[in-house]
Every structure is written in C-alpha cells, then in structure tokens.
Short mmCIF file of C-alpha atoms in Angstrom, two decimals:
data_model
loop_
_atom_site.label_atom_id
_atom_site.label_comp_id
_atom_site.label_asym_id
_atom_site.label_seq_id
_atom_site.Cartn_x
_atom_site.Cartn_y
_atom_site.Cartn_z
CA ALA M 1 -114.07 -103.54 87.28
CA LEU M 2 -116.55 -102.77 90.06
CA THR M 3 -115.57 -103.22 93.61
CA LEU M 4 -117.68 -104.70 95.77
CA LEU M 5 -118.07 -101.81 97.54
CA ASP M 6 -118.42 -100.20 94.69
CA HIS M 7 -121.03 -101.71 93.57
CA ALA M 8 -123.39 -102.44 96.37
CA ILE M 9 -123.29 -98.69 95.51
CA ALA M 10 -124.78 -99.25 91.98
CA VAL M 11 -127.53 -101.45 93.58
CA GLY M 12 -128.04 -98.96 96.28
CA ASN M 13 -128.56 -95.77 94.08
CA GLY M 14 -125.93 -94.25 96.10
CA VAL M 15 -127.53 -95.59 99.93
CA VAL M 16 -124.91 -98.71 101.01
CA ASN M 17 -127.02 -100.67 103.23
CA MET M 18 -128.28 -104.38 103.72
CA ASP M 19 -131.60 -104.78 101.12
CA ALA M 20 -128.60 -103.70 98.59
CA LEU M 21 -126.50 -105.47 100.08
CA SER M 22 -128.76 -108.66 99.76
CA LYS M 23 -129.14 -108.50 95.99
CA ILE M 24 -125.52 -108.81 95.87
CA ILE M 25 -124.31 -110.60 98.30
CA SER M 26 -126.12 -114.80 99.00
CA HIS M 27 -125.30 -115.61 102.33
CA THR M 28 -126.22 -119.04 101.41
CA SER M 29 -125.63 -120.32 97.52
CA SER M 30 -129.02 -121.75 95.46
CA SER M 31 -126.93 -125.72 95.85
CA ASN M 32 -128.06 -125.34 99.59
CA TYR M 33 -131.38 -124.65 98.72
CA PHE M 34 -131.75 -127.77 95.76
CA SER M 35 -130.33 -129.68 98.22
CA ILE M 36 -132.48 -129.17 101.26
CA LEU M 37 -135.43 -129.81 98.86
CA ASP M 38 -134.07 -132.44 97.28
CA ALA M 39 -133.10 -134.05 101.08
CA LEU M 40 -137.29 -133.48 101.51
CA LEU M 41 -138.69 -134.75 98.34
CA ASN M 42 -137.14 -138.58 99.16
CA ARG M 43 -137.77 -137.56 102.80
CA ASP M 44 -133.71 -137.87 104.31
CA SER M 45 -133.88 -136.69 107.39
CA LYS M 46 -130.62 -137.37 107.99
CA ARG M 47 -129.34 -135.69 105.50
CA LEU M 48 -131.34 -132.09 106.15
CA ILE M 49 -130.07 -132.44 109.48
CA SER M 50 -126.24 -132.69 108.08
CA LEU M 51 -127.14 -129.92 105.51
CA PHE M 52 -128.58 -127.77 108.61
CA ASP M 53 -125.50 -127.91 110.11
CA GLN M 54 -123.49 -126.59 107.97
CA LEU M 55 -125.89 -123.88 107.53
CA GLU M 56 -125.65 -123.11 111.71
CA SER M 57 -122.22 -123.72 111.27
CA ALA M 58 -121.67 -121.27 109.12
CA GLY M 59 -123.66 -118.44 111.21
CA THR M 60 -126.76 -119.09 108.36
CA ASP M 61 -130.08 -117.06 108.96
CA PHE M 62 -132.55 -119.73 109.11
CA ILE M 63 -135.27 -116.81 109.02
CA ASP M 64 -133.38 -116.30 105.60
CA VAL M 65 -133.79 -120.22 104.86
CA THR M 66 -136.79 -121.38 104.62
CA GLU M 67 -137.79 -118.59 103.10
CA LYS M 68 -136.15 -119.18 100.10
CA LEU M 69 -136.63 -122.47 100.83
CA ALA M 70 -140.71 -122.02 100.06
CA ILE M 71 -139.70 -120.39 97.28
CA THR M 72 -137.09 -122.38 95.26
CA ALA M 73 -140.19 -124.93 96.50
CA ARG M 74 -142.44 -122.46 94.32
CA HIS M 75 -140.16 -122.34 91.48
CA ALA M 76 -139.32 -126.17 91.06
CA SER M 77 -143.33 -125.84 91.53
CA ILE M 78 -144.13 -123.32 88.40
CA ILE M 79 -142.11 -124.96 85.91
CA ARG M 80 -143.37 -128.01 86.49
CA ASP M 81 -146.86 -127.52 86.40
CA VAL M 82 -147.37 -124.42 85.03
CA GLY M 83 -144.90 -123.28 82.27
CA LEU M 84 -140.73 -122.63 82.28
CA ASP M 85 -142.59 -119.57 80.71
CA SER M 86 -144.82 -118.29 82.89
CA LEU M 87 -141.03 -117.66 85.38
CA GLN M 88 -139.22 -114.53 84.22
CA THR M 89 -136.12 -116.05 85.07
CA LYS M 90 -133.33 -113.90 84.70
CA PHE M 91 -136.33 -111.55 86.94
CA LEU M 92 -135.90 -114.05 89.78
CA GLY M 93 -131.68 -114.27 89.18
CA LEU M 94 -132.57 -117.62 87.61
CA ASP M 95 -129.33 -118.92 85.35
CA ASP M 96 -129.73 -122.00 83.27
CA SER M 97 -128.12 -123.36 85.99
CA ASP M 98 -130.87 -123.59 88.67
CA VAL M 99 -133.82 -123.95 85.94
CA GLN M 100 -132.28 -127.06 85.52
CA GLN M 101 -132.08 -127.73 89.04
CA LEU M 102 -135.02 -126.94 89.84
CA SER M 103 -136.92 -129.07 86.65
CA PHE M 104 -135.43 -132.32 87.55
CA LEU M 105 -136.36 -131.84 91.16
CA GLY M 106 -139.62 -130.64 89.57
CA LYS M 107 -140.09 -133.71 88.21
CA GLN M 108 -139.15 -135.59 90.82
CA ALA M 109 -141.26 -134.70 93.39
CA GLY M 110 -144.85 -136.82 93.68
CA VAL M 111 -147.59 -134.73 92.17
CA THR M 112 -148.82 -132.17 95.63
CA ASP M 113 -144.52 -132.71 97.45
CA LEU M 114 -143.58 -128.35 96.13
CA ASN M 115 -147.85 -127.27 97.63
CA ARG M 116 -146.85 -129.16 100.59
CA ILE M 117 -143.70 -128.71 101.16
CA PHE M 118 -144.38 -124.69 99.85
CA ARG M 119 -147.42 -124.84 102.99
CA MET M 120 -145.31 -126.20 105.25
CA LEU M 121 -142.17 -123.90 105.18
CA SER M 122 -144.98 -120.68 104.76
CA ASN M 123 -146.66 -121.87 108.54
CA ALA M 124 -142.76 -122.61 109.37
CA ARG M 125 -141.95 -119.71 108.64
CA THR M 126 -144.77 -117.76 111.55
CA ASP M 127 -143.68 -119.69 113.86
CA LEU M 128 -139.81 -118.18 113.56
CA ASP M 129 -138.10 -115.44 115.83
CA GLY M 130 -134.73 -114.74 115.73
CA SER M 131 -134.13 -116.64 117.80
CA ASP M 132 -131.31 -119.47 118.51
CA LEU M 133 -134.47 -121.78 118.02
CA ASP M 134 -135.23 -121.57 114.51
CA ARG M 135 -133.13 -123.98 113.32
CA TYR M 136 -134.87 -126.27 115.17
CA ILE M 137 -137.91 -125.67 114.23
CA LEU M 138 -137.45 -125.26 110.91
CA GLU M 139 -135.31 -128.80 111.37
CA ASN M 140 -138.31 -130.07 113.77
CA TYR M 141 -141.25 -129.09 110.36
CA CYS M 142 -138.78 -131.04 107.97
CA LEU M 143 -137.81 -133.66 110.26
CA GLU M 144 -142.19 -133.98 111.14
CA TRP M 145 -142.51 -133.62 106.43
CA CYS M 146 -140.06 -136.99 106.68
CA LEU M 147 -141.12 -139.29 109.39
CA ASP M 148 -144.42 -138.67 109.96
CA PRO M 149 -146.26 -141.38 108.11
CA GLY M 150 -149.42 -140.31 108.66
CA LEU M 151 -148.39 -138.01 105.50
CA ILE M 152 -148.95 -140.37 102.00
CA SER M 153 -147.66 -138.91 99.13
CA ILE M 154 -150.30 -139.55 95.84
CA LYS M 155 -147.48 -141.05 94.85
CA ARG M 156 -146.28 -142.91 97.08
CA SER M 157 -149.89 -144.55 98.14
CA THR M 158 -150.85 -145.18 94.02
CA SER M 159 -146.67 -147.06 93.26
CA ALA M 160 -147.78 -149.78 95.03
CA PRO M 161 -151.38 -151.60 97.14
CA LEU M 162 -151.35 -150.89 100.71
CA THR M 163 -153.16 -154.82 101.68
CA GLY M 164 -152.36 -154.54 105.96
CA THR M 165 -149.68 -157.25 104.95
CA SER M 166 -146.34 -158.34 106.94
CA GLN M 167 -143.99 -156.31 105.01
CA GLY M 168 -145.08 -153.35 107.15
CA THR M 169 -147.69 -151.58 105.10
CA SER M 170 -151.01 -150.90 106.41
CA LYS M 171 -154.20 -150.35 105.03
CA ILE M 172 -156.10 -146.73 104.20
CA THR M 173 -159.44 -146.64 105.85
CA ASN M 174 -162.32 -143.94 104.25
CA ARG M 175 -162.48 -141.54 107.49
CA GLY M 176 -166.06 -140.26 107.31
CA ALA M 177 -167.52 -142.60 105.18
CA PRO M 178 -169.63 -144.75 106.64
CA ALA M 179 -168.59 -148.56 106.78
CA ALA M 180 -169.65 -150.95 104.74
CA GLY M 181 -173.82 -152.39 105.10
CA ILE M 182 -173.74 -149.91 107.65
CA LYS M 183 -176.36 -146.35 106.91
CA ILE M 184 -177.21 -143.25 107.81
CA ASN M 185 -180.52 -141.93 108.57
CA ASN M 186 -179.80 -137.89 107.69
CA ALA M 187 -183.59 -137.04 108.40
CA ASP M 188 -184.27 -134.45 110.26
#
C-alpha cells in the first residue's frame, strides 16, 4: 500500500507540490458542495449560513469553494439537460454516488436555476481576492439568490397564478411593453 507521500510523488511525477496534493486530497468533500447547492435550490438561507459557518471553522478556502460549487452546478445541469453520456465522470473524479446526487439535484432544480446559479457563482468568483472577506462576499451573493424576491424562477412563476391577492403574491407586469390601449408611434 502506498503512503500519502508516495501517492503525492507518483501523481506529481516525482515532485510533491500543491497541485499534486490537491489532486489527491480534497479540503472539502463533495457532500458539502451538494448540500450548499441543495440549500441554494431550496432558497434555504439559514441552512446556507450554517454550512458556510462549518466551512469557515474548518479553515476552508472560499475561492476553492466558489469554484468547486460552480463546477458542481454545471455538472448537475449537464447531467439533467444534456445527459450523463456527455460527461466523462471518471475523468472528472465523479463516482457513482456523486452522479446520483447530481442527478437528484438536477431533477429538483427549476428550468434555469442551475445555469443561473453557475453564473452567480462565476460572478462571485471575480470578486474574491483571498482575504477574510471572501466568505462574506460569497455568502452575500448566495443570500441574494435565496432572498431576493426579484429572482422569480420559472418553476415558481408557473406553479401558481400571481393575482395580487392578500396572500402575499404580486402581479408580474410586462415591463417595457406599452400598457393596454396605448399606441406607440414609431415614425421617424
């Protein structure tokens, strides 16, 4: 049996460096990314904060979390929308359990949720600089996703009519379109 050092030497072609070590050691297990993605899909802000607290107490690098979380959202989207055959799961380091979890997350996501989460995380990544603020910057992006009522998913907007009743729903307007009965003169 190889020791961890032997394995690192083999992966690094005789050199032990961070790149070789990162290929064999994950600071954060994939289950953490699945949990965060699940919290995002369910817009569960309290759970999200709790998960970030756990990651921070473990000394996790939030740049790494952001990148791996974006990749996780991408993989779930590809599996759902394009099919498992389009991913080289073994090359990507995904085992059968990972694929099952990604498939489950893909099935529970709204039509565009995974793509929008990927874009949100990609944008968040550009704001991270390795400082102590990284956790809070990522957390803020994620909380905006969870809490902003302006981010209505297609699934939520088509599941129940928005009527403006006292039940807390509101009416969606067609912004940019003229109101009924108003003509727009496009003459030059």
